[in-house]
Amino acid sequence: MNAVLVACLGVLGVAALLLVVRISLGPTMLDRVVALDVLVAVVICGLAIEAAVHRHTTTLPVLVVLSLLGFAGAVSVARFSPGSDDVEEDES
Amino acid sequence: MNPVLAADIAGVTCLVAGALLTLVAAIGILRFPDVLTRMHSAAKPQVLGLLLVLAGLGLRLRDPAAIGLLLLVALFQLTTTPVASHMVGRASFRSGQVRHDLLVLDELSDVLAGRGQPPDGSSGRPSG
């Protein structure tokens, strides 16, 4: 059963590699933000599967922190990307 | 069947399903043509894939304190993902990074155009 879980970690590694390719290709900043958000979800899944392999609960607080960290990054980049703020467009 | 073994098998099945869903979404993010379609693909591992993995981990650990923390992770993810997706989609549409030839129905462009060029010369929102 542990071999199946280690294979899952390999699948997640391939997914992370594809996401890194998308982050490097772009073409816009928002594409990179979407891919980075999914990369955070992949890291959460990887830590959870590692915890399931070894049956320990050490990394569970890290999962809580990561689930909030991806949100903060995506919202701040989307907020400060050009064209996102209609109030400033009205005033200019 | 031994209930402990059954919980383990169900947990591993959930973990495998979550990992495969994440791989499918990563392929979609790499191959889809613009931001909105990539967001469609990105929502799958962020909600369903993560919930499957957390359910699998909970079935594997079978510890009430750990399950509480996993529920907290699921709650945070379910509340924050729609907000982040809304912000990204709004920013991408307003900055013109959406391929309009791929849209089936586009009602927002008319609204934005009408607000930018009001017919009577006044601004779209009450000034004050």
Short mmCIF file of C-alpha atoms in Angstrom, two decimals:
data_model
loop_
_atom_site.label_atom_id
_atom_site.label_comp_id
_atom_site.label_asym_id
_atom_site.label_seq_id
_atom_site.Cartn_x
_atom_site.Cartn_y
_atom_site.Cartn_z
CA MET A 1 0.00 0.00 0.00
CA ASN A 2 2.92 2.33 0.67
CA ALA A 3 4.21 1.67 -2.85
CA VAL A 4 0.92 3.00 -4.27
CA LEU A 5 1.27 6.14 -2.18
CA VAL A 6 4.86 6.68 -3.33
CA ALA A 7 3.62 6.32 -6.91
CA CYS A 8 1.07 9.05 -6.07
CA LEU A 9 3.95 11.28 -5.02
CA GLY A 10 5.54 10.64 -8.43
CA VAL A 11 2.28 11.62 -10.16
CA LEU A 12 2.20 14.83 -8.12
CA GLY A 13 5.82 15.49 -9.13
CA VAL A 14 4.88 15.26 -12.81
CA ALA A 15 1.95 17.63 -12.19
CA ALA A 16 4.25 20.10 -10.43
CA LEU A 17 6.69 19.93 -13.37
CA LEU A 18 3.90 20.75 -15.86
CA LEU A 19 2.84 23.67 -13.67
CA VAL A 20 6.40 25.00 -13.52
CA VAL A 21 6.48 24.87 -17.34
CA ARG A 22 3.28 26.94 -17.44
CA ILE A 23 4.71 29.41 -14.89
CA SER A 24 7.82 29.89 -17.01
CA LEU A 25 5.85 30.19 -20.28
CA GLY A 26 3.36 32.72 -18.94
CA PRO A 27 2.32 34.58 -21.08
CA THR A 28 0.57 36.94 -18.62
CA MET A 29 1.10 37.46 -14.91
CA LEU A 30 -2.37 36.10 -14.16
CA ASP A 31 -1.55 32.80 -15.90
CA ARG A 32 1.42 32.49 -13.57
CA VAL A 33 -0.73 33.33 -10.55
CA VAL A 34 -3.27 30.63 -11.45
CA ALA A 35 -0.50 28.06 -11.96
CA LEU A 36 1.21 29.09 -8.70
CA ASP A 37 -2.08 28.72 -6.83
CA VAL A 38 -2.42 25.18 -8.16
CA LEU A 39 1.24 24.53 -7.29
CA VAL A 40 0.44 25.39 -3.67
CA ALA A 41 -2.45 22.88 -3.81
CA VAL A 42 -0.02 20.28 -5.20
CA VAL A 43 2.38 20.95 -2.31
CA ILE A 44 -0.50 20.52 0.17
CA CYS A 45 -1.44 17.21 -1.50
CA GLY A 46 2.19 16.07 -1.42
CA LEU A 47 2.60 16.83 2.28
CA ALA A 48 -0.70 15.07 3.02
CA ILE A 49 0.35 11.93 1.11
CA GLU A 50 3.73 11.96 2.88
CA ALA A 51 1.88 12.15 6.20
CA ALA A 52 -0.32 9.24 5.08
CA VAL A 53 2.73 7.13 4.16
CA HIS A 54 4.41 7.57 7.56
CA ARG A 55 1.16 7.96 9.56
CA HIS A 56 2.36 11.05 11.43
CA THR A 57 0.59 14.35 12.15
CA THR A 58 3.67 16.61 12.24
CA THR A 59 2.98 18.41 8.97
CA LEU A 60 -0.74 19.10 9.52
CA PRO A 61 -0.22 22.71 10.80
CA VAL A 62 1.87 23.33 7.68
CA LEU A 63 -1.17 22.36 5.59
CA VAL A 64 -3.30 24.97 7.39
CA VAL A 65 -0.70 27.69 6.78
CA LEU A 66 -0.28 26.76 3.10
CA SER A 67 -4.02 26.81 2.44
CA LEU A 68 -4.10 30.47 3.54
CA LEU A 69 -0.78 31.45 1.93
CA GLY A 70 -1.87 30.64 -1.63
CA PHE A 71 -4.99 32.75 -1.18
CA ALA A 72 -3.03 35.81 0.00
CA GLY A 73 -0.60 35.57 -2.92
CA ALA A 74 -3.29 35.18 -5.61
CA VAL A 75 -5.48 37.99 -4.30
CA SER A 76 -2.63 40.48 -3.88
CA VAL A 77 -1.20 39.88 -7.37
CA ALA A 78 -4.67 40.03 -8.97
CA ARG A 79 -5.48 43.21 -7.08
CA PHE A 80 -2.33 45.03 -8.19
CA SER A 81 -2.28 43.80 -11.78
CA PRO A 82 -3.04 46.54 -14.36
CA GLY A 83 -6.69 47.06 -15.18
CA SER A 84 -8.08 45.38 -12.09
CA ASP A 85 -9.07 48.58 -10.29
CA ASP A 86 -12.00 50.37 -11.92
CA VAL A 87 -12.07 53.12 -9.25
CA GLU A 88 -8.65 54.41 -10.25
CA GLU A 89 -9.65 54.35 -13.93
CA ASP A 90 -12.62 56.59 -13.14
CA GLU A 91 -10.48 59.11 -11.30
CA SER A 92 -7.75 59.36 -13.92
CA MET B 1 -13.40 -7.51 6.03
CA ASN B 2 -11.29 -6.04 8.79
CA PRO B 3 -12.56 -2.46 9.35
CA VAL B 4 -9.03 -1.09 9.81
CA LEU B 5 -7.94 -2.57 6.49
CA ALA B 6 -11.14 -1.31 4.83
CA ALA B 7 -10.47 2.25 6.07
CA ASP B 8 -6.89 2.01 4.81
CA ILE B 9 -8.01 0.86 1.38
CA ALA B 10 -10.67 3.58 1.15
CA GLY B 11 -8.11 6.18 2.24
CA VAL B 12 -5.52 5.07 -0.30
CA THR B 13 -8.20 5.06 -3.02
CA CYS B 14 -9.09 8.68 -2.15
CA LEU B 15 -5.41 9.68 -2.18
CA VAL B 16 -4.85 8.05 -5.59
CA ALA B 17 -7.96 9.73 -7.02
CA GLY B 18 -6.83 13.12 -5.69
CA ALA B 19 -3.34 12.75 -7.13
CA LEU B 20 -4.66 11.71 -10.55
CA LEU B 21 -7.12 14.63 -10.58
CA THR B 22 -4.24 16.98 -9.81
CA LEU B 23 -2.26 15.55 -12.74
CA VAL B 24 -5.22 15.98 -15.11
CA ALA B 25 -5.65 19.59 -13.98
CA ALA B 26 -1.94 20.31 -14.47
CA ILE B 27 -2.16 18.98 -18.04
CA GLY B 28 -5.20 21.23 -18.59
CA ILE B 29 -3.40 24.28 -17.23
CA LEU B 30 -0.50 23.61 -19.59
CA ARG B 31 -2.62 23.07 -22.70
CA PHE B 32 -5.67 25.38 -22.38
CA PRO B 33 -5.52 28.57 -24.47
CA ASP B 34 -6.32 31.51 -22.14
CA VAL B 35 -6.69 32.59 -18.53
CA LEU B 36 -10.37 31.77 -18.03
CA THR B 37 -10.08 28.21 -19.38
CA ARG B 38 -6.97 27.68 -17.26
CA MET B 39 -8.91 28.88 -14.22
CA HIS B 40 -11.57 26.29 -15.04
CA SER B 41 -8.91 23.62 -14.94
CA ALA B 42 -7.21 25.10 -11.87
CA ALA B 43 -10.34 24.88 -9.70
CA LYS B 44 -10.37 21.05 -9.81
CA PRO B 45 -7.30 20.22 -7.69
CA GLN B 46 -7.92 23.23 -5.46
CA VAL B 47 -11.34 21.96 -4.33
CA LEU B 48 -12.18 18.36 -5.28
CA GLY B 49 -8.61 17.06 -5.46
CA LEU B 50 -7.63 18.60 -2.13
CA LEU B 51 -10.84 17.37 -0.44
CA LEU B 52 -10.19 13.83 -1.74
CA VAL B 53 -6.61 13.92 -0.43
CA LEU B 54 -7.70 15.29 2.95
CA ALA B 55 -10.44 12.65 3.23
CA GLY B 56 -7.91 9.95 2.37
CA LEU B 57 -5.47 11.25 4.96
CA GLY B 58 -8.24 11.35 7.58
CA LEU B 59 -9.23 7.75 6.80
CA ARG B 60 -5.58 6.73 7.06
CA LEU B 61 -4.75 8.57 10.32
CA ARG B 62 -8.11 7.94 12.14
CA ASP B 63 -7.19 10.47 14.86
CA PRO B 64 -9.86 12.99 16.02
CA ALA B 65 -7.38 15.85 16.54
CA ALA B 66 -5.84 15.30 13.10
CA ILE B 67 -9.30 15.16 11.49
CA GLY B 68 -10.13 18.50 13.14
CA LEU B 69 -7.06 20.09 11.56
CA LEU B 70 -7.93 18.54 8.19
CA LEU B 71 -11.45 19.97 8.43
CA LEU B 72 -9.87 23.36 9.12
CA VAL B 73 -7.73 23.06 5.98
CA ALA B 74 -10.80 22.10 3.93
CA LEU B 75 -12.79 25.02 5.36
CA PHE B 76 -10.05 27.54 4.59
CA GLN B 77 -9.61 26.21 1.07
CA LEU B 78 -13.34 26.24 0.34
CA THR B 79 -13.73 29.82 1.57
CA THR B 80 -10.60 31.33 -0.01
CA THR B 81 -10.56 29.65 -3.46
CA PRO B 82 -13.74 31.35 -4.81
CA VAL B 83 -12.50 34.77 -3.67
CA ALA B 84 -9.08 34.33 -5.29
CA SER B 85 -10.65 32.98 -8.51
CA HIS B 86 -13.05 35.92 -8.64
CA MET B 87 -10.21 38.41 -8.25
CA VAL B 88 -8.10 36.74 -10.94
CA GLY B 89 -10.99 36.45 -13.39
CA ARG B 90 -12.04 40.06 -12.83
CA ALA B 91 -8.50 41.36 -13.32
CA SER B 92 -7.96 39.26 -16.45
CA PHE B 93 -11.21 40.40 -18.09
CA ARG B 94 -10.76 44.07 -17.28
CA SER B 95 -7.17 44.13 -18.53
CA GLY B 96 -8.21 42.46 -21.81
CA GLN B 97 -6.28 39.21 -21.40
CA VAL B 98 -9.32 37.10 -22.33
CA ARG B 99 -9.75 35.63 -25.81
CA HIS B 100 -13.15 36.97 -26.81
CA ASP B 101 -13.47 34.62 -29.79
CA LEU B 102 -13.67 31.69 -27.35
CA LEU B 103 -16.54 33.13 -25.27
CA VAL B 104 -20.03 31.72 -25.88
CA LEU B 105 -21.86 34.56 -24.11
CA ASP B 106 -20.32 37.93 -23.21
CA GLU B 107 -22.55 40.34 -21.32
CA LEU B 108 -19.81 42.04 -19.31
CA SER B 109 -18.10 43.72 -22.30
CA ASP B 110 -21.29 45.67 -23.13
CA VAL B 111 -21.64 46.80 -19.52
CA LEU B 112 -17.99 47.88 -19.31
CA ALA B 113 -18.19 49.70 -22.67
CA GLY B 114 -21.40 51.49 -21.66
CA ARG B 115 -19.85 52.60 -18.40
CA GLY B 116 -16.66 53.83 -20.04
CA GLN B 117 -18.47 55.97 -22.67
CA PRO B 118 -21.74 57.25 -21.17
CA PRO B 119 -24.19 58.63 -23.78
CA ASP B 120 -25.11 61.81 -21.86
CA GLY B 121 -21.57 62.75 -20.94
CA SER B 122 -21.91 62.14 -17.20
CA SER B 123 -19.94 59.44 -15.41
CA GLY B 124 -21.54 56.04 -14.92
CA ARG B 125 -21.60 56.27 -11.16
CA PRO B 126 -22.87 59.22 -9.10
CA SER B 127 -20.02 61.64 -8.54
CA GLY B 128 -19.61 63.15 -5.17
#
